[in-house]
Amino acid sequence: MYNIIDYINENGEKSFEDMPFNPVDSLCLSQLSYLKYDGMIPGPDEGAPSVTFPGLAMREDVDRLFTDKRYEKNNRALFNAAAGSRRFGTIGLNCFVNMIDEDWELQFSAMTCICGGFSYIVFRGTDDNVVGWKEDLILSYRSDTPGQLRAVDYLTRIAALTDCPLRACGHSKGGNKAMYVTIICDNVDRCICYDGQGFSQEFMDKYSVEIQQNSSKITCYALETDFVHLLLFPVPGTNTIYMAEGDLIEGKGGKGHYPEGPFNIIEADGKWYIRQEGGMIREVSKPNKVVEILHDLTNFMVNNMSPDERRQMAEFLGPLVASLRCPDDYPLDLVIYIQENREVAVKLVAYILKYMKDNDLDFDMILDLVEMIGILKEDFLKLLSKVSHVPEGLIKTLVNFLLDNITDGKDDPFIHFMIDRLFGDNAELIHDIWHEIEDAYTSIHVTAGTGNYVSKIRDYSRQNYELIMETIRAVSGISLPGANGWSAFSTESWYAKMQIAHSIRCINGYNKAIEDICDECCVRANNTFDAMKNVDKVYGERIRQTASSAQELVGRILG
C-alpha cells in the first residue's frame, strides 16, 4: 500500500528546492482543502501573516479541523503527516474563505498556499452540504455559476496581494473552479485539476476566445472509473491523463470519486499508484467503459434538452443525488419527493429509455451506471420497488419487458391488463404514469448525438487557422536543391559563356523568396487570427453586456 500519506512520510524532509513541486503535492493540497479551517487560517481581508500546518497542529482546538466524521481518520493522518514534515511544514497558508448561501445556490471555499516561489490557489470541491450538490447540477445550463464568479473574485483579490506567480488546483468541483479561473483570467500560469467536471454549452460559446488562449495551461488527472470528470463537456485543448483505478471504497459505490479517493491509490496489480519521487504513473488510454456510457448519456440529454428542461432537471436531481449519496446527512423521503416532482421524473425516465433503446442497452447497464455514480445497486432496486410497488426480485425482468413495450409506439392492452391484475388499488396511478412516460418518450426529438460540444465560432476559426498553418509548414518543409555547388566549375571555359553565376543567383533567390513568402504568410495568418480573436472578444463582451442588461430589465419588470 502506498498512498499520499506514505508519499509525505517518505519525502517529507525534501524541500521544494530538493524536489520541485509536482502533481502529487498538488493532490495532497487538494485533499487538505476539505478540512474545516474556519477561524484558523486568516481571511484575505485580515492582512494577517500566514500560518503553517505545524502551527495549526499546535492549536488547542485542532480537532475542529476533522468535524467531518466520514473521512476523519484519513484526513487526520494526512494532516499530521503534512504538519510533521519539512516539505509541507514550510508552506504558508492564508486567505481562507468558506461561503455557503442557499438562496444563491453558492458553496465556495478556497485557500492560498505559498510554496516553491509561487502562490497556489486551492479550491475545495463539494463538501457536506446540499447546496454544493445543487450547484454541481446548475453547471449544466449556466455559463457562470455564483461559485465560479466568486472564484474569479477570489483570484483577483489574491493577485493584488502577491507578486508571486499564480497557480490553481482542486478536486471535483474545486477542479472545475480552478479550470474556470484559468480560462477566464490571464494571470494563472498553470492549473491542475483532479476529477473535475466539465462545462455547459453556454460556457463554451461565451468564452470560446478565452478557451483558445488559456486551455493549454490546464492538466486534468482523472481515474478511469471516475464519473464526475466526464459530466458535461471537457474544455478543448486541455491535457487529460487517465489513471488506472484504485480500490473501490468498502460499502459505497462511486469508484474513485469520494474525498478519500486519494487515500486509495495503491501500488499493486496494475492499479493507479504514485512514484515515491512524486510522479504519477500507470496511465491508461481512456476511461472505463461504463463511465464512457454515462458520459454519452449525459451528453445525449444535454445536447437534446432545451435550456429550460436542463434547468428543471438540475433542480430536481440536486437534492435527489445528495440524498442518495449521503442519506445520513440529507434524509429525504424519495418516494414523496419523486411524486411531488413527477413531471420532471417522467421526463428523466423518458430520456434514459430513449438512450437505452437507441444504444441497445438493458437494465443491467443501468444498474452499473447508478453504482458508478455512488448508489449501490441494492439501494436503487429498493427505491424502484417502493416507487413502483413491485417486488425487488421482479424489477429487472419487469423493466426490460417495459423497455420493449413502452417504446414500441403501439397500444398495449396486455400491459394494461397486467397492471390491473398486479397493482390493485395503485393500478390507475400506474396507468397514468405509463401513458405519461410514453407521451414524454415520443415527444423527444433527437437533434444531436452524444458528442462533446465545441463552440461553432471556435471550431470554424481554429480549423481554418490550422489548415493554413499546415499548408505553410508543408511548403516550408520541401527541400529545394541549392545551386552553390556549381561554383566549383567556375574555372571552366563554358562557365562564363553559359552565365552559370547568374543562374546560381536566380535559383538561390527563388529559394529565398519561397522562404520569405512562407514566413510572411505565417506572420499574416497569426496576425489575422489574433485580430479575429480580438474581434470575438470585443463583440462577445458586448453581447454579454447586452444580455446582462436584458436580464436586469426583465428582473425589474417581473419584480
XYZ file of C-alpha atoms in Angstrom:
559
model
C 0.000 0.000 0.000
C 1.383 3.367 -0.972
C -0.790 6.451 -0.818
C -0.376 10.196 -0.368
C 0.269 9.820 3.370
C 3.150 7.467 2.598
C 4.336 9.933 -0.050
C 4.630 12.720 2.545
C 6.226 10.421 5.112
C 8.912 9.307 2.661
C 9.568 12.696 1.052
C 8.810 14.971 3.978
C 12.416 16.029 4.524
C 12.895 17.143 0.917
C 12.437 20.856 0.330
C 10.928 22.197 -2.875
C 14.483 23.041 -3.935
C 15.497 19.402 -3.401
C 12.472 18.058 -5.271
C 10.334 20.548 -7.227
C 6.616 20.863 -6.597
C 4.813 18.090 -8.503
C 1.274 16.822 -9.191
C 1.221 14.655 -6.062
C 1.987 17.701 -3.881
C -0.931 19.389 -5.600
C -3.118 16.344 -4.924
C -2.186 16.492 -1.231
C -3.166 20.171 -1.017
C -6.427 19.500 -2.859
C -7.300 16.864 -0.259
C -6.204 19.057 2.661
C -8.537 21.810 1.415
C -11.518 19.767 2.690
C -10.536 20.357 6.339
C -12.532 22.856 8.404
C -10.153 25.827 8.674
C -12.791 28.392 9.681
C -11.249 30.816 12.180
C -7.823 29.155 11.930
C -6.401 30.482 8.641
C -6.591 34.277 8.089
C -9.026 35.619 5.510
C -7.971 37.785 2.533
C -9.165 40.993 4.210
C -7.411 40.474 7.534
C -3.879 41.354 6.445
C -2.571 38.804 8.932
C 0.617 36.752 8.443
C 0.355 33.261 7.045
C 0.040 30.251 9.313
C 1.523 26.788 8.757
C 0.400 23.204 9.181
C 2.729 22.759 12.216
C 1.263 25.936 13.701
C -2.277 24.640 13.259
C -1.281 21.329 14.837
C -0.243 23.217 17.997
C -3.685 24.775 18.482
C -5.833 23.521 21.349
C -8.847 23.392 19.043
C -7.068 21.445 16.279
C -9.752 18.745 16.408
C -12.179 21.200 14.787
C -10.388 20.522 11.519
C -11.817 16.999 11.450
C -15.508 17.518 12.200
C -16.457 15.658 9.023
C -16.620 12.240 10.692
C -16.943 10.315 7.412
C -13.318 10.980 6.472
C -11.850 11.849 9.872
C -9.318 9.011 10.113
C -7.602 9.556 6.759
C -7.802 13.352 6.899
C -6.255 13.405 10.356
C -3.438 11.094 9.242
C -2.757 13.246 6.157
C -2.759 16.466 8.185
C -0.410 15.019 10.817
C 1.964 13.829 8.084
C 1.964 17.289 6.470
C 2.412 19.089 9.808
C 5.303 16.836 10.767
C 7.194 17.244 7.501
C 9.751 19.785 6.403
C 8.295 19.840 2.899
C 4.707 20.753 3.799
C 5.573 22.343 7.124
C 7.088 25.360 5.384
C 4.021 26.104 3.244
C 2.344 29.384 4.187
C -1.460 29.199 4.496
C -3.529 32.339 4.079
C -6.665 33.951 2.644
C -9.066 31.177 3.641
C -12.671 31.683 2.558
C -15.694 29.458 3.193
C -19.104 30.594 1.995
C -22.486 28.837 1.817
C -25.571 30.691 0.597
C -28.648 28.585 -0.160
C -30.546 31.457 -1.761
C -27.731 31.983 -4.284
C -27.051 28.236 -4.598
C -23.473 29.030 -3.633
C -20.910 26.786 -1.947
C -17.408 28.205 -2.187
C -14.216 27.585 -0.271
C -10.593 28.327 -1.142
C -7.218 28.974 0.435
C -3.857 30.204 -0.814
C -0.718 28.161 -0.218
C 2.630 29.927 -0.598
C 5.334 27.463 -1.567
C 8.095 26.923 -4.084
C 8.167 30.586 -5.150
C 4.522 30.815 -6.214
C 1.044 31.243 -4.746
C -1.020 28.105 -5.140
C -4.773 28.743 -5.021
C -6.585 25.607 -3.865
C -10.341 25.368 -4.409
C -12.402 22.938 -2.326
C -14.791 20.537 -4.023
C -18.335 19.706 -2.954
C -18.416 19.295 0.817
C -21.011 18.043 3.286
C -23.953 20.312 2.424
C -26.849 20.003 0.000
C -26.176 23.455 -1.500
C -22.972 22.122 -3.007
C -24.829 19.318 -4.764
C -27.358 21.777 -6.175
C -24.547 23.944 -7.519
C -22.994 20.879 -9.166
C -26.121 20.442 -11.255
C -26.629 24.072 -12.301
C -23.300 23.844 -14.132
C -25.282 22.032 -16.843
C -27.243 25.074 -18.004
C -25.323 28.183 -16.904
C -22.204 29.728 -18.360
C -21.252 31.128 -14.954
C -22.373 29.898 -11.545
C -22.245 32.042 -8.385
C -19.393 29.846 -7.131
C -17.378 30.278 -10.323
C -17.822 34.045 -10.271
C -16.756 34.058 -6.625
C -13.634 32.100 -7.649
C -12.674 34.824 -10.151
C -13.241 37.489 -7.498
C -11.063 35.493 -5.081
C -8.233 35.096 -7.584
C -8.360 38.811 -8.435
C -8.010 39.699 -4.773
C -5.088 37.302 -4.299
C -3.354 38.687 -7.401
C -3.492 42.150 -5.826
C -1.880 40.855 -2.620
C 1.111 38.981 -4.064
C 3.822 39.346 -6.667
C 4.295 35.575 -6.888
C 3.126 33.667 -9.983
C -0.364 32.222 -9.538
C -1.318 28.580 -9.955
C -4.628 26.845 -9.283
C -5.768 23.349 -8.392
C -8.693 21.477 -6.920
C -10.583 18.197 -6.730
C -14.061 17.647 -8.220
C -15.951 20.956 -8.289
C -12.805 22.568 -6.888
C -11.066 21.396 -10.059
C -13.866 22.899 -12.127
C -13.342 26.264 -10.421
C -9.583 26.008 -10.960
C -10.154 25.432 -14.684
C -12.703 28.254 -14.790
C -10.370 30.912 -13.359
C -7.500 29.692 -15.562
C -9.628 30.187 -18.667
C -11.226 33.477 -17.628
C -8.156 35.135 -16.120
C -4.883 35.597 -17.987
C -2.648 35.643 -14.900
C -2.785 31.949 -13.928
C 0.412 30.176 -15.008
C -0.767 26.618 -14.582
C -3.805 24.613 -13.460
C -4.010 21.023 -12.214
C -7.480 19.520 -11.928
C -8.399 16.209 -10.294
C -11.650 14.561 -11.413
C -13.250 17.951 -12.083
C -16.487 18.138 -14.064
C -16.744 19.927 -17.400
C -18.786 22.890 -18.583
C -22.044 23.773 -20.328
C -22.753 24.693 -23.940
C -23.360 28.245 -22.746
C -19.876 28.416 -21.251
C -18.258 27.059 -24.434
C -19.943 29.707 -26.577
C -19.444 32.609 -24.198
C -15.727 32.003 -23.612
C -14.619 30.482 -26.927
C -11.812 33.045 -27.312
C -10.551 32.645 -23.746
C -10.594 28.855 -24.146
C -8.327 29.119 -27.189
C -5.912 31.355 -25.335
C -5.656 29.565 -21.985
C -6.804 25.937 -22.161
C -3.274 24.635 -22.819
C -2.339 25.691 -19.261
C -4.657 23.026 -17.830
C -3.757 19.425 -16.977
C -6.579 17.129 -15.844
C -5.948 13.909 -13.926
C -8.885 11.502 -13.803
C -9.365 7.993 -12.514
C -10.655 5.728 -15.262
C -13.671 4.809 -13.113
C -14.481 8.358 -12.006
C -17.756 9.658 -13.429
C -17.659 13.318 -12.377
C -14.882 14.428 -14.754
C -16.993 13.229 -17.707
C -20.129 15.101 -16.691
C -20.817 17.918 -19.164
C -18.304 18.936 -21.821
C -14.496 18.888 -21.486
C -12.567 22.023 -22.330
C -10.921 21.697 -25.766
C -7.147 21.956 -25.687
C -6.571 20.695 -22.150
C -4.217 17.798 -21.393
C -6.190 14.933 -19.839
C -4.397 11.986 -18.223
C -6.443 8.921 -17.287
C -5.219 6.812 -14.390
C -5.950 3.150 -13.657
C -8.451 2.713 -10.854
C -7.755 2.412 -7.155
C -9.730 0.275 -4.714
C -13.496 0.583 -4.518
C -14.284 2.041 -1.107
C -15.953 -0.614 1.007
C -19.702 -0.215 1.354
C -20.017 2.515 -1.283
C -20.452 2.907 -4.961
C -18.811 5.746 -6.833
C -15.492 4.258 -7.809
C -12.806 6.839 -7.204
C -14.940 9.919 -6.589
C -15.097 10.339 -2.866
C -12.876 12.742 -0.925
C -10.990 9.730 0.400
C -10.225 8.662 -3.171
C -6.580 9.855 -2.971
C -6.079 7.554 0.028
C -6.904 4.548 -2.116
C -4.021 4.908 -4.537
C -2.212 1.614 -4.292
C 0.964 0.190 -5.677
C -0.032 -3.210 -6.959
C -1.877 -5.197 -9.629
C -1.789 -2.567 -12.326
C -3.815 -0.029 -10.371
C -3.138 3.671 -10.060
C -0.111 4.357 -7.952
C 2.363 7.144 -7.370
C 6.099 7.032 -7.606
C 7.885 7.813 -4.375
C 9.580 10.755 -6.099
C 6.161 12.220 -6.811
C 5.414 11.367 -10.409
C 2.076 9.875 -11.352
C 2.256 6.757 -13.482
C 0.124 3.807 -14.553
C -1.676 5.803 -17.205
C -4.433 4.241 -19.301
C -5.643 5.316 -22.736
C -9.277 6.097 -21.908
C -11.866 5.886 -19.130
C -13.790 2.795 -18.055
C -16.499 1.579 -20.485
C -19.341 2.216 -18.034
C -18.041 5.750 -17.441
C -17.981 6.348 -21.203
C -21.617 5.238 -21.454
C -22.573 7.550 -18.588
C -20.769 10.400 -20.357
C -22.630 9.637 -23.586
C -25.953 9.507 -21.714
C -25.438 12.892 -20.044
C -24.248 14.379 -23.356
C -27.301 12.947 -25.088
C -29.594 14.599 -22.558
C -27.797 17.951 -22.516
C -27.488 18.056 -26.321
C -31.194 17.402 -26.865
C -32.880 19.125 -23.922
C -33.990 22.729 -24.052
C -32.323 25.145 -21.607
C -35.499 25.152 -19.512
C -35.554 21.351 -19.386
C -31.916 21.323 -18.283
C -32.694 23.811 -15.537
C -35.661 21.766 -14.299
C -33.625 18.564 -14.396
C -30.779 20.164 -12.431
C -33.145 21.472 -9.754
C -34.755 18.026 -9.466
C -31.554 15.982 -9.385
C -29.617 18.151 -6.887
C -31.473 17.091 -3.701
C -32.052 13.596 -5.112
C -28.354 12.878 -5.707
C -27.392 14.449 -2.366
C -29.835 12.195 -0.520
C -28.839 9.054 -2.408
C -25.105 9.609 -1.880
C -25.312 10.949 1.691
C -28.578 9.650 3.205
C -27.471 10.302 6.776
C -26.745 13.967 6.074
C -29.728 14.594 3.773
C -32.632 12.370 4.822
C -35.292 12.639 2.154
C -38.445 10.585 1.561
C -37.531 9.774 -2.012
C -40.928 8.334 -2.917
C -42.730 11.501 -1.850
C -40.047 13.680 -3.476
C -40.378 11.884 -6.822
C -44.172 12.029 -6.632
C -44.036 15.769 -5.953
C -41.769 16.226 -8.988
C -43.499 13.652 -11.174
C -43.400 15.586 -14.441
C -39.623 16.070 -14.311
C -39.063 12.497 -13.107
C -41.124 11.168 -16.022
C -39.091 13.277 -18.465
C -35.854 11.897 -16.985
C -37.090 8.303 -17.353
C -38.152 9.012 -20.951
C -34.698 10.337 -21.893
C -32.984 7.359 -20.266
C -35.306 4.954 -22.112
C -34.665 6.760 -25.379
C -30.909 6.485 -24.920
C -31.174 2.826 -23.890
C -33.329 1.980 -26.896
C -31.107 3.825 -29.366
C -27.988 2.124 -27.977
C -29.440 -1.352 -27.297
C -28.779 -1.284 -23.531
C -30.554 -3.358 -20.907
C -31.319 -2.887 -17.223
C -28.012 -4.444 -16.109
C -26.179 -1.500 -17.663
C -28.442 0.929 -15.795
C -27.510 -0.814 -12.543
C -23.822 -0.440 -13.439
C -24.375 3.257 -14.176
C -26.119 4.048 -10.892
C -23.401 2.220 -8.946
C -20.780 4.223 -10.809
C -22.303 7.475 -9.513
C -22.265 6.244 -5.917
C -25.631 4.496 -5.472
C -25.454 0.836 -4.510
C -27.450 -1.480 -6.768
C -29.456 -2.908 -3.881
C -30.415 0.594 -2.696
C -31.515 1.548 -6.205
C -33.648 -1.609 -6.515
C -35.274 -0.868 -3.149
C -36.117 2.643 -4.335
C -37.658 1.365 -7.583
C -39.627 -1.203 -5.619
C -41.024 1.454 -3.268
C -41.976 3.775 -6.123
C -43.483 1.090 -8.362
C -44.918 -1.286 -5.688
C -43.171 -4.165 -7.482
C -41.163 -6.786 -5.522
C -37.405 -6.262 -5.831
C -36.915 -9.687 -7.380
C -39.150 -8.775 -10.334
C -37.765 -5.316 -11.017
C -35.101 -6.330 -13.537
C -37.422 -8.577 -15.577
C -40.199 -6.029 -15.482
C -38.021 -3.088 -16.546
C -36.590 -4.965 -19.545
C -40.120 -6.020 -20.505
C -41.418 -2.480 -20.159
C -38.500 -1.113 -22.186
C -39.533 -3.281 -25.124
C -43.195 -2.319 -24.899
C -43.300 1.258 -23.712
C -41.114 2.384 -26.586
C -42.771 0.497 -29.461
C -45.385 3.173 -30.254
C -48.273 0.676 -30.052
C -51.291 0.387 -27.794
C -50.634 -2.115 -25.023
C -53.868 -3.839 -23.949
C -51.988 -6.781 -22.420
C -49.808 -4.419 -20.403
C -52.860 -2.594 -19.103
C -54.480 -5.922 -18.202
C -51.359 -6.935 -16.254
C -51.240 -3.576 -14.484
C -54.850 -4.042 -13.327
C -54.061 -7.529 -12.032
C -50.733 -6.745 -10.389
C -51.216 -3.324 -8.832
C -54.760 -3.422 -7.481
C -55.586 -0.080 -5.852
C -52.495 1.515 -7.457
C -53.433 0.409 -10.985
C -54.928 3.747 -12.012
C -51.809 5.629 -10.900
C -49.540 3.185 -12.788
C -51.714 3.538 -15.901
C -51.321 7.320 -15.744
C -47.541 7.130 -15.264
C -47.274 4.628 -18.132
C -49.070 7.000 -20.506
C -47.044 9.978 -19.287
C -43.774 8.164 -19.965
C -44.996 7.072 -23.404
C -46.007 10.642 -24.274
C -42.711 12.067 -22.993
C -40.753 9.403 -24.910
C -42.482 10.117 -28.220
C -42.064 13.877 -27.704
C -38.255 13.620 -27.634
C -36.861 14.781 -30.968
C -33.233 13.772 -31.254
C -31.411 16.627 -32.984
C -27.897 15.903 -31.697
C -25.879 12.862 -30.709
C -23.589 12.188 -27.785
C -20.523 14.141 -28.933
C -18.794 16.822 -26.895
C -19.944 20.347 -27.607
C -17.454 22.812 -29.078
C -18.251 26.437 -29.833
C -19.057 26.753 -33.521
C -17.144 30.027 -33.790
C -14.097 28.495 -32.155
C -14.319 25.376 -34.280
C -14.507 27.378 -37.519
C -11.674 29.797 -36.784
C -9.358 27.190 -35.300
C -9.935 24.755 -38.163
C -9.145 27.374 -40.785
C -6.098 28.584 -38.911
C -4.715 25.056 -38.585
C -5.388 24.371 -42.274
C -3.466 27.495 -43.314
C -0.565 26.765 -40.969
C -0.415 23.126 -42.073
C -0.128 24.281 -45.699
C 2.640 26.743 -44.828
C 4.518 24.029 -42.897
C 4.181 21.649 -45.851
C 5.637 24.178 -48.291
C 8.388 25.145 -45.863
C 9.283 21.510 -45.427
C 10.032 20.961 -49.102
C 13.766 20.525 -49.564
C 14.787 22.661 -52.567
C 18.223 21.886 -54.059
C 20.642 24.777 -53.940
C 22.937 25.803 -56.814
C 26.028 26.891 -54.909
C 27.805 23.676 -55.789
C 28.001 24.766 -59.413
C 30.604 27.409 -58.498
C 33.163 24.608 -58.324
C 33.265 24.756 -62.138
C 33.982 28.492 -62.330
C 37.414 27.918 -63.939
C 35.902 26.071 -66.877
C 35.671 27.932 -70.206
C 31.972 27.282 -70.602
C 31.134 28.639 -67.088
C 31.116 32.324 -68.079
C 29.645 31.708 -71.539
C 26.589 29.955 -70.038
C 26.205 32.623 -67.328
C 26.259 29.988 -64.566
C 26.941 32.597 -61.870
C 23.760 34.420 -62.871
C 21.810 31.148 -62.790
C 23.096 30.401 -59.293
C 21.904 33.807 -58.080
C 18.470 33.254 -59.684
C 17.964 29.788 -58.197
C 19.104 30.814 -54.713
C 16.975 33.932 -54.969
C 13.976 31.810 -55.881
C 14.536 29.522 -52.892
C 14.944 32.528 -50.589
C 11.773 34.096 -51.980
C 9.788 30.967 -51.134
C 11.169 31.021 -47.565
C 10.304 34.703 -47.232
C 6.799 34.125 -48.598
C 6.216 31.278 -46.101
C 7.458 33.458 -43.247
C 5.266 36.339 -44.407
C 2.229 34.058 -44.746
C 2.847 32.713 -41.254
C 3.043 36.241 -39.824
C -0.106 37.301 -41.681
C -2.010 34.191 -40.589
C -1.069 34.778 -36.952
C -1.964 38.469 -37.178
C -5.290 37.680 -38.839
C -6.139 35.006 -36.282
C -5.173 37.301 -33.389
C -7.346 40.034 -34.895
C -10.240 37.572 -35.176
C -9.824 36.637 -31.524
C -9.825 40.286 -30.517
C -12.967 40.940 -32.559
C -14.627 37.897 -30.995
C -13.622 39.110 -27.566
C -14.904 42.655 -28.118
C -18.208 41.571 -29.600
C -18.517 38.752 -27.073
C -18.195 41.316 -24.281
C -20.821 43.498 -25.945
C -23.162 40.523 -26.205
C -22.555 39.661 -22.560
C -23.269 43.246 -21.511
C -26.429 43.343 -23.610
C -27.611 40.010 -22.193
C -26.873 41.196 -18.655
C -28.813 44.422 -19.246
C -31.711 42.467 -20.696
C -31.773 40.124 -17.713
C -31.691 43.088 -15.345
C -34.561 44.719 -17.238
C -36.624 41.532 -17.136
C -35.956 41.280 -13.423
C -37.190 44.823 -12.869
C -40.312 44.193 -14.930
C -41.122 40.944 -13.140
C -40.169 42.459 -9.808
